[in-house]
Amino acid sequence: MATIRPTDWAILQKSELFRDIDPRALDRLAARAIVQTLPPGTVLFAQGERPDFLHLALSGRIGLIGHAEDDQESIVEFFATGDLFIAPAVILDLPYLLSARLLEESRILAIPAEEFRRLMREDHGLALAVAQELSRHWRLLVRQIKDLKLRRAPQRLGAYLLTLSGGKTGPIALPEERRLIAQRLGMTPESLSRAFATLRDHGLDGRGQEVAIIDPAQLQAFCLYDETT
Amino acid sequence: MATIRPTDWAILQKSELFRDIDPRALDRLAARAIVQTLPPGTVLFAQGERPDFLHLALSGRIGLIGHAEDDQESIVEFFATGDLFIAPAVILDLPYLLSARLLEESRILAIPAEEFRRLMREDHGLALAVAQELSRHWRLLVRQIKDLKLRRAPQRLGAYLLTLSGGKTGPIALPEERRLIAQRLGMTPESLSRAFATLRDHGLDGRGQEVAIIDPAQLQAFCLYDETT
DNA sequence: CGGTTGTTTGAGGACGTTCAAGTACTGTGG
DNA sequence: CCACAGTACTTGAACGTCCTCAAACAACCG
């Protein structure tokens, strides 16, 4: 448990979510919030639990993980600095459909769930911002579903790299270990490796940590990639 | 183009979205909205287009369809009476990621996009309701992603039928043609047919239009199904 | 009654997984 | 600085799942 630092405030005020909120409301919220720096591997909450807090990443990287009963698991999305995660469970006061695990040491803001719901009811700006934030997340998820249903493994990887790079030529810093990227893309690490190999014939270069897009147009053509795909 | 009928009003006032809205705001909104009864096959909007209207189903059934560039397509979700669809594109004023096509004759309410955005900014109750509606949709999508990544075809079908039935024993009315259900579940009609055949050994009965759950517990065990899975 | 459309069944093949081995990278202690 | 362990990544072979293609069957509708 710790207090909010000036650098934390900067992130909050800059975040999409709290930018238009009434400053006094933000003050009150901050007074009840908890900030913690937590080690990698920490599970913020687990699938099936009731939400006690709304979490927001002030730094670090977090993985949202879905579990099956046979202890298989899969990463649904990565989140990083400034991201708010799994607001829906908190808003609806329903059990989490996903678990959240820190992928590296992260600074986490935790807002009591009931407090957040009350603030949403009282502050119109916050309710609006939440609707917009959820809209963005909705689009992320829809993209992923289309990806899973309409693309094969190498094309999924290519599309993922193209969105990471913003369409530019040049080296790409992979945000995570390949093992985790494979899970996010819905394939095994072995398949990911083979997918990289396949893409070497289609405008991508590199193996290991160093990856670079040589020919974005060729890669886009191969992946059937466009803005709304 | 037509006016809103009393039966339409009943649906609107009962819907999650407009239940808590200021009545005068709803009046103004209704004054600018268009209601149309449209034949099956009608495309309300296509992937990539800019949203001009927010659509709400007053009756009928609608499929949300994702397209790949090689004219493959896949159904992401079905919607029916009372559902609001693809609010995120309207809220963010960004191109649609999906197309909407009527699966049967449907009565559609269309609210001008700019009007809806303005109303959200002015009416706190509406903004709140939208956040909650988006939260519910978010959970639908997350469930589907977990389904696609963690379950094989027969288990996906079983889980789908279990949610349709609410866990009860007895006959189930399939909401759509099998071809469409197959697309929603991310498989071919042939695979769907084989998945039904597989489930006949695991607590499900029937072929063709008549399907019934014989032994929910057995089916749940086979599908690794639970509330948060 | 034939035509059309939707569903089932079969055979073969592509894609991706699993299992197993080999290679490259990273950090630690000698 | 190097040897070494531990981990990540790659590669290969065998297998399983699901798709494709093709045909048979069923249901619906004129």
PDB file of N, CA, C and O in Angstrom, chain A residues 174-223:
ATOM      1  N   LEU A 174       9.768  -6.791 -30.466  1.00  0.00           N
ATOM      2  CA  LEU A 174       8.690  -7.648 -29.993  1.00  0.00           C
ATOM      3  C   LEU A 174       8.403  -7.321 -28.537  1.00  0.00           C
ATOM      4  O   LEU A 174       9.322  -7.260 -27.721  1.00  0.00           O
ATOM      5  N   PRO A 175       7.135  -7.103 -28.196  1.00  0.00           N
ATOM      6  CA  PRO A 175       6.805  -6.629 -26.855  1.00  0.00           C
ATOM      7  C   PRO A 175       6.947  -7.713 -25.794  1.00  0.00           C
ATOM      8  O   PRO A 175       7.042  -7.407 -24.617  1.00  0.00           O
ATOM      9  N   GLU A 176       6.963  -8.967 -26.205  1.00  0.00           N
ATOM     10  CA  GLU A 176       6.965 -10.054 -25.224  1.00  0.00           C
ATOM     11  C   GLU A 176       7.845 -11.186 -25.732  1.00  0.00           C
ATOM     12  O   GLU A 176       8.292 -11.177 -26.865  1.00  0.00           O
ATOM     13  N   GLU A 177       8.030 -12.153 -24.866  1.00  0.00           N
ATOM     14  CA  GLU A 177       8.650 -13.402 -25.287  1.00  0.00           C
ATOM     15  C   GLU A 177       7.797 -14.033 -26.380  1.00  0.00           C
ATOM     16  O   GLU A 177       6.590 -13.867 -26.413  1.00  0.00           O
ATOM     17  N   ARG A 178       8.453 -14.810 -27.204  1.00  0.00           N
ATOM     18  CA  ARG A 178       7.716 -15.456 -28.293  1.00  0.00           C
ATOM     19  C   ARG A 178       6.673 -16.427 -27.769  1.00  0.00           C
ATOM     20  O   ARG A 178       5.613 -16.582 -28.359  1.00  0.00           O
ATOM     21  N   ARG A 179       6.998 -17.056 -26.677  1.00  0.00           N
ATOM     22  CA  ARG A 179       6.052 -17.996 -26.085  1.00  0.00           C
ATOM     23  C   ARG A 179       4.704 -17.308 -25.816  1.00  0.00           C
ATOM     24  O   ARG A 179       3.637 -17.850 -26.097  1.00  0.00           O
ATOM     25  N   LEU A 180       4.783 -16.083 -25.290  1.00  0.00           N
ATOM     26  CA  LEU A 180       3.574 -15.354 -24.939  1.00  0.00           C
ATOM     27  C   LEU A 180       2.856 -14.818 -26.173  1.00  0.00           C
ATOM     28  O   LEU A 180       1.630 -14.825 -26.252  1.00  0.00           O
ATOM     29  N   ILE A 181       3.645 -14.362 -27.139  1.00  0.00           N
ATOM     30  CA  ILE A 181       3.037 -13.885 -28.383  1.00  0.00           C
ATOM     31  C   ILE A 181       2.289 -15.026 -29.050  1.00  0.00           C
ATOM     32  O   ILE A 181       1.183 -14.843 -29.568  1.00  0.00           O
ATOM     33  N   ALA A 182       2.878 -16.213 -29.000  1.00  0.00           N
ATOM     34  CA  ALA A 182       2.210 -17.381 -29.584  1.00  0.00           C
ATOM     35  C   ALA A 182       0.850 -17.588 -28.922  1.00  0.00           C
ATOM     36  O   ALA A 182      -0.155 -17.810 -29.598  1.00  0.00           O
ATOM     37  N   GLN A 183       0.824 -17.483 -27.609  1.00  0.00           N
ATOM     38  CA  GLN A 183      -0.450 -17.668 -26.904  1.00  0.00           C
ATOM     39  C   GLN A 183      -1.461 -16.600 -27.288  1.00  0.00           C
ATOM     40  O   GLN A 183      -2.640 -16.879 -27.474  1.00  0.00           O
ATOM     41  N   ARG A 184      -1.009 -15.377 -27.403  1.00  0.00           N
ATOM     42  CA  ARG A 184      -1.896 -14.286 -27.790  1.00  0.00           C
ATOM     43  C   ARG A 184      -2.467 -14.538 -29.193  1.00  0.00           C
ATOM     44  O   ARG A 184      -3.619 -14.242 -29.479  1.00  0.00           O
ATOM     45  N   LEU A 185      -1.669 -15.111 -30.070  1.00  0.00           N
ATOM     46  CA  LEU A 185      -2.105 -15.327 -31.448  1.00  0.00           C
ATOM     47  C   LEU A 185      -2.838 -16.648 -31.637  1.00  0.00           C
ATOM     48  O   LEU A 185      -3.283 -16.967 -32.741  1.00  0.00           O
ATOM     49  N   GLY A 186      -2.971 -17.408 -30.562  1.00  0.00           N
ATOM     50  CA  GLY A 186      -3.722 -18.645 -30.664  1.00  0.00           C
ATOM     51  C   GLY A 186      -2.982 -19.758 -31.373  1.00  0.00           C
ATOM     52  O   GLY A 186      -3.558 -20.484 -32.176  1.00  0.00           O
ATOM     53  N   MET A 187      -1.674 -19.888 -31.077  1.00  0.00           N
ATOM     54  CA  MET A 187      -0.917 -20.989 -31.669  1.00  0.00           C
ATOM     55  C   MET A 187       0.187 -21.395 -30.689  1.00  0.00           C
ATOM     56  O   MET A 187       0.408 -20.735 -29.684  1.00  0.00           O
ATOM     57  N   THR A 188       0.870 -22.489 -30.998  1.00  0.00           N
ATOM     58  CA  THR A 188       1.955 -22.938 -30.133  1.00  0.00           C
ATOM     59  C   THR A 188       3.240 -22.208 -30.506  1.00  0.00           C
ATOM     60  O   THR A 188       3.342 -21.655 -31.607  1.00  0.00           O
ATOM     61  N   PRO A 189       4.232 -22.185 -29.601  1.00  0.00           N
ATOM     62  CA  PRO A 189       5.514 -21.563 -29.931  1.00  0.00           C
ATOM     63  C   PRO A 189       6.143 -22.172 -31.193  1.00  0.00           C
ATOM     64  O   PRO A 189       6.723 -21.449 -32.008  1.00  0.00           O
ATOM     65  N   GLU A 190       5.987 -23.477 -31.362  1.00  0.00           N
ATOM     66  CA  GLU A 190       6.525 -24.123 -32.558  1.00  0.00           C
ATOM     67  C   GLU A 190       5.883 -23.556 -33.823  1.00  0.00           C
ATOM     68  O   GLU A 190       6.571 -23.240 -34.798  1.00  0.00           O
ATOM     69  N   SER A 191       4.569 -23.411 -33.787  1.00  0.00           N
ATOM     70  CA  SER A 191       3.873 -22.878 -34.959  1.00  0.00           C
ATOM     71  C   SER A 191       4.276 -21.431 -35.216  1.00  0.00           C
ATOM     72  O   SER A 191       4.395 -21.009 -36.373  1.00  0.00           O
ATOM     73  N   LEU A 192       4.491 -20.684 -34.130  1.00  0.00           N
ATOM     74  CA  LEU A 192       4.922 -19.299 -34.297  1.00  0.00           C
ATOM     75  C   LEU A 192       6.260 -19.259 -35.023  1.00  0.00           C
ATOM     76  O   LEU A 192       6.466 -18.471 -35.954  1.00  0.00           O
ATOM     77  N   SER A 193       7.149 -20.133 -34.603  1.00  0.00           N
ATOM     78  CA  SER A 193       8.470 -20.182 -35.224  1.00  0.00           C
ATOM     79  C   SER A 193       8.348 -20.502 -36.719  1.00  0.00           C
ATOM     80  O   SER A 193       8.984 -19.868 -37.561  1.00  0.00           O
ATOM     81  N   ARG A 194       7.495 -21.455 -37.030  1.00  0.00           N
ATOM     82  CA  ARG A 194       7.300 -21.799 -38.443  1.00  0.00           C
ATOM     83  C   ARG A 194       6.630 -20.660 -39.202  1.00  0.00           C
ATOM     84  O   ARG A 194       6.925 -20.425 -40.384  1.00  0.00           O
ATOM     85  N   ALA A 195       5.747 -19.951 -38.516  1.00  0.00           N
ATOM     86  CA  ALA A 195       5.089 -18.809 -39.159  1.00  0.00           C
ATOM     87  C   ALA A 195       6.119 -17.736 -39.518  1.00  0.00           C
ATOM     88  O   ALA A 195       6.085 -17.176 -40.608  1.00  0.00           O
ATOM     89  N   PHE A 196       7.060 -17.488 -38.604  1.00  0.00           N
ATOM     90  CA  PHE A 196       8.134 -16.541 -38.913  1.00  0.00           C
ATOM     91  C   PHE A 196       8.906 -17.006 -40.138  1.00  0.00           C
ATOM     92  O   PHE A 196       9.216 -16.212 -41.038  1.00  0.00           O
ATOM     93  N   ALA A 197       9.197 -18.297 -40.175  1.00  0.00           N
ATOM     94  CA  ALA A 197       9.936 -18.849 -41.315  1.00  0.00           C
ATOM     95  C   ALA A 197       9.172 -18.618 -42.610  1.00  0.00           C
ATOM     96  O   ALA A 197       9.746 -18.197 -43.626  1.00  0.00           O
ATOM     97  N   THR A 198       7.871 -18.856 -42.581  1.00  0.00           N
ATOM     98  CA  THR A 198       7.038 -18.652 -43.776  1.00  0.00           C
ATOM     99  C   THR A 198       7.102 -17.198 -44.238  1.00  0.00           C
ATOM    100  O   THR A 198       7.226 -16.922 -45.435  1.00  0.00           O
ATOM    101  N   LEU A 199       7.036 -16.278 -43.277  1.00  0.00           N
ATOM    102  CA  LEU A 199       6.972 -14.859 -43.639  1.00  0.00           C
ATOM    103  C   LEU A 199       8.287 -14.353 -44.224  1.00  0.00           C
ATOM    104  O   LEU A 199       8.320 -13.271 -44.812  1.00  0.00           O
ATOM    105  N   ARG A 200       9.366 -15.124 -44.056  1.00  0.00           N
ATOM    106  CA  ARG A 200      10.639 -14.702 -44.657  1.00  0.00           C
ATOM    107  C   ARG A 200      10.564 -14.678 -46.182  1.00  0.00           C
ATOM    108  O   ARG A 200      11.368 -14.027 -46.831  1.00  0.00           O
ATOM    109  N   ASP A 201       9.588 -15.372 -46.728  1.00  0.00           N
ATOM    110  CA  ASP A 201       9.381 -15.310 -48.179  1.00  0.00           C
ATOM    111  C   ASP A 201       8.399 -14.216 -48.579  1.00  0.00           C
ATOM    112  O   ASP A 201       8.041 -14.105 -49.746  1.00  0.00           O
ATOM    113  N   HIS A 202       7.942 -13.435 -47.583  1.00  0.00           N
ATOM    114  CA  HIS A 202       6.870 -12.485 -47.901  1.00  0.00           C
ATOM    115  C   HIS A 202       7.101 -11.110 -47.300  1.00  0.00           C
ATOM    116  O   HIS A 202       6.183 -10.484 -46.795  1.00  0.00           O
ATOM    117  N   GLY A 203       8.350 -10.683 -47.292  1.00  0.00           N
ATOM    118  CA  GLY A 203       8.614  -9.303 -46.926  1.00  0.00           C
ATOM    119  C   GLY A 203       9.053  -9.082 -45.494  1.00  0.00           C
ATOM    120  O   GLY A 203       9.179  -7.949 -45.048  1.00  0.00           O
ATOM    121  N   LEU A 204       9.304 -10.174 -44.765  1.00  0.00           N
ATOM    122  CA  LEU A 204       9.766 -10.037 -43.391  1.00  0.00           C
ATOM    123  C   LEU A 204      11.164 -10.619 -43.272  1.00  0.00           C
ATOM    124  O   LEU A 204      11.494 -11.603 -43.926  1.00  0.00           O
ATOM    125  N   ASP A 205      11.983 -10.016 -42.408  1.00  0.00           N
ATOM    126  CA  ASP A 205      13.328 -10.522 -42.226  1.00  0.00           C
ATOM    127  C   ASP A 205      13.583 -10.814 -40.764  1.00  0.00           C
ATOM    128  O   ASP A 205      12.971 -10.218 -39.889  1.00  0.00           O
ATOM    129  N   GLY A 206      14.515 -11.707 -40.502  1.00  0.00           N
ATOM    130  CA  GLY A 206      15.020 -11.873 -39.154  1.00  0.00           C
ATOM    131  C   GLY A 206      14.511 -13.100 -38.446  1.00  0.00           C
ATOM    132  O   GLY A 206      13.493 -13.671 -38.784  1.00  0.00           O
ATOM    133  N   ARG A 207      15.280 -13.492 -37.485  1.00  0.00           N
ATOM    134  CA  ARG A 207      14.858 -14.546 -36.574  1.00  0.00           C
ATOM    135  C   ARG A 207      15.346 -14.161 -35.187  1.00  0.00           C
ATOM    136  O   ARG A 207      16.063 -13.199 -35.033  1.00  0.00           O
ATOM    137  N   GLY A 208      14.929 -14.928 -34.180  1.00  0.00           N
ATOM    138  CA  GLY A 208      15.319 -14.555 -32.826  1.00  0.00           C
ATOM    139  C   GLY A 208      14.647 -13.245 -32.433  1.00  0.00           C
ATOM    140  O   GLY A 208      13.498 -13.009 -32.777  1.00  0.00           O
ATOM    141  N   GLN A 209      15.376 -12.406 -31.723  1.00  0.00           N
ATOM    142  CA  GLN A 209      14.796 -11.163 -31.232  1.00  0.00           C
ATOM    143  C   GLN A 209      14.693 -10.087 -32.298  1.00  0.00           C
ATOM    144  O   GLN A 209      13.891  -9.170 -32.203  1.00  0.00           O
ATOM    145  N   GLU A 210      15.559 -10.193 -33.322  1.00  0.00           N
ATOM    146  CA  GLU A 210      15.623  -9.139 -34.329  1.00  0.00           C
ATOM    147  C   GLU A 210      14.649  -9.444 -35.454  1.00  0.00           C
ATOM    148  O   GLU A 210      14.829 -10.394 -36.193  1.00  0.00           O
ATOM    149  N   VAL A 211      13.638  -8.610 -35.565  1.00  0.00           N
ATOM    150  CA  VAL A 211      12.669  -8.792 -36.632  1.00  0.00           C
ATOM    151  C   VAL A 211      12.516  -7.463 -37.347  1.00  0.00           C
ATOM    152  O   VAL A 211      12.491  -6.415 -36.715  1.00  0.00           O
ATOM    153  N   ALA A 212      12.439  -7.509 -38.646  1.00  0.00           N
ATOM    154  CA  ALA A 212      12.271  -6.271 -39.393  1.00  0.00           C
ATOM    155  C   ALA A 212      11.377  -6.497 -40.591  1.00  0.00           C
ATOM    156  O   ALA A 212      11.442  -7.540 -41.239  1.00  0.00           O
ATOM    157  N   ILE A 213      10.545  -5.507 -40.861  1.00  0.00           N
ATOM    158  CA  ILE A 213       9.706  -5.561 -42.054  1.00  0.00           C
ATOM    159  C   ILE A 213      10.485  -4.962 -43.211  1.00  0.00           C
ATOM    160  O   ILE A 213      10.910  -3.807 -43.164  1.00  0.00           O
ATOM    161  N   ILE A 214      10.708  -5.773 -44.248  1.00  0.00           N
ATOM    162  CA  ILE A 214      11.460  -5.328 -45.416  1.00  0.00           C
ATOM    163  C   ILE A 214      10.525  -4.663 -46.415  1.00  0.00           C
ATOM    164  O   ILE A 214      10.789  -3.578 -46.916  1.00  0.00           O
ATOM    165  N   ASP A 215       9.426  -5.338 -46.681  1.00  0.00           N
ATOM    166  CA  ASP A 215       8.520  -4.902 -47.740  1.00  0.00           C
ATOM    167  C   ASP A 215       7.082  -4.932 -47.226  1.00  0.00           C
ATOM    168  O   ASP A 215       6.396  -5.941 -47.333  1.00  0.00           O
ATOM    169  N   PRO A 216       6.634  -3.817 -46.631  1.00  0.00           N
ATOM    170  CA  PRO A 216       5.301  -3.789 -46.012  1.00  0.00           C
ATOM    171  C   PRO A 216       4.197  -4.154 -46.998  1.00  0.00           C
ATOM    172  O   PRO A 216       3.257  -4.868 -46.647  1.00  0.00           O
ATOM    173  N   ALA A 217       4.314  -3.679 -48.229  1.00  0.00           N
ATOM    174  CA  ALA A 217       3.261  -3.937 -49.217  1.00  0.00           C
ATOM    175  C   ALA A 217       3.125  -5.430 -49.481  1.00  0.00           C
ATOM    176  O   ALA A 217       2.018  -5.978 -49.514  1.00  0.00           O
ATOM    177  N   GLN A 218       4.278  -6.096 -49.642  1.00  0.00           N
ATOM    178  CA  GLN A 218       4.245  -7.527 -49.898  1.00  0.00           C
ATOM    179  C   GLN A 218       3.637  -8.279 -48.703  1.00  0.00           C
ATOM    180  O   GLN A 218       2.812  -9.182 -48.863  1.00  0.00           O
ATOM    181  N   LEU A 219       4.050  -7.850 -47.513  1.00  0.00           N
ATOM    182  CA  LEU A 219       3.543  -8.499 -46.301  1.00  0.00           C
ATOM    183  C   LEU A 219       2.039  -8.278 -46.158  1.00  0.00           C
ATOM    184  O   LEU A 219       1.288  -9.206 -45.841  1.00  0.00           O
ATOM    185  N   GLN A 220       1.608  -7.060 -46.428  1.00  0.00           N
ATOM    186  CA  GLN A 220       0.172  -6.774 -46.352  1.00  0.00           C
ATOM    187  C   GLN A 220      -0.620  -7.613 -47.339  1.00  0.00           C
ATOM    188  O   GLN A 220      -1.683  -8.131 -47.010  1.00  0.00           O
ATOM    189  N   ALA A 221      -0.086  -7.752 -48.524  1.00  0.00           N
ATOM    190  CA  ALA A 221      -0.780  -8.542 -49.543  1.00  0.00           C
ATOM    191  C   ALA A 221      -0.900  -9.990 -49.081  1.00  0.00           C
ATOM    192  O   ALA A 221      -1.961 -10.605 -49.193  1.00  0.00           O
ATOM    193  N   PHE A 222       0.189 -10.495 -48.536  1.00  0.00           N
ATOM    194  CA  PHE A 222       0.171 -11.892 -48.094  1.00  0.00           C
ATOM    195  C   PHE A 222      -0.813 -12.116 -46.949  1.00  0.00           C
ATOM    196  O   PHE A 222      -1.491 -13.136 -46.891  1.00  0.00           O
ATOM    197  N   CYS A 223      -0.893 -11.153 -46.054  1.00  0.00           N
ATOM    198  CA  CYS A 223      -1.724 -11.311 -44.856  1.00  0.00           C
ATOM    199  C   CYS A 223      -3.163 -10.870 -45.076  1.00  0.00           C
ATOM    200  O   CYS A 223      -3.979 -10.956 -44.163  1.00  0.00           O
TER     201      CYS A 223
END
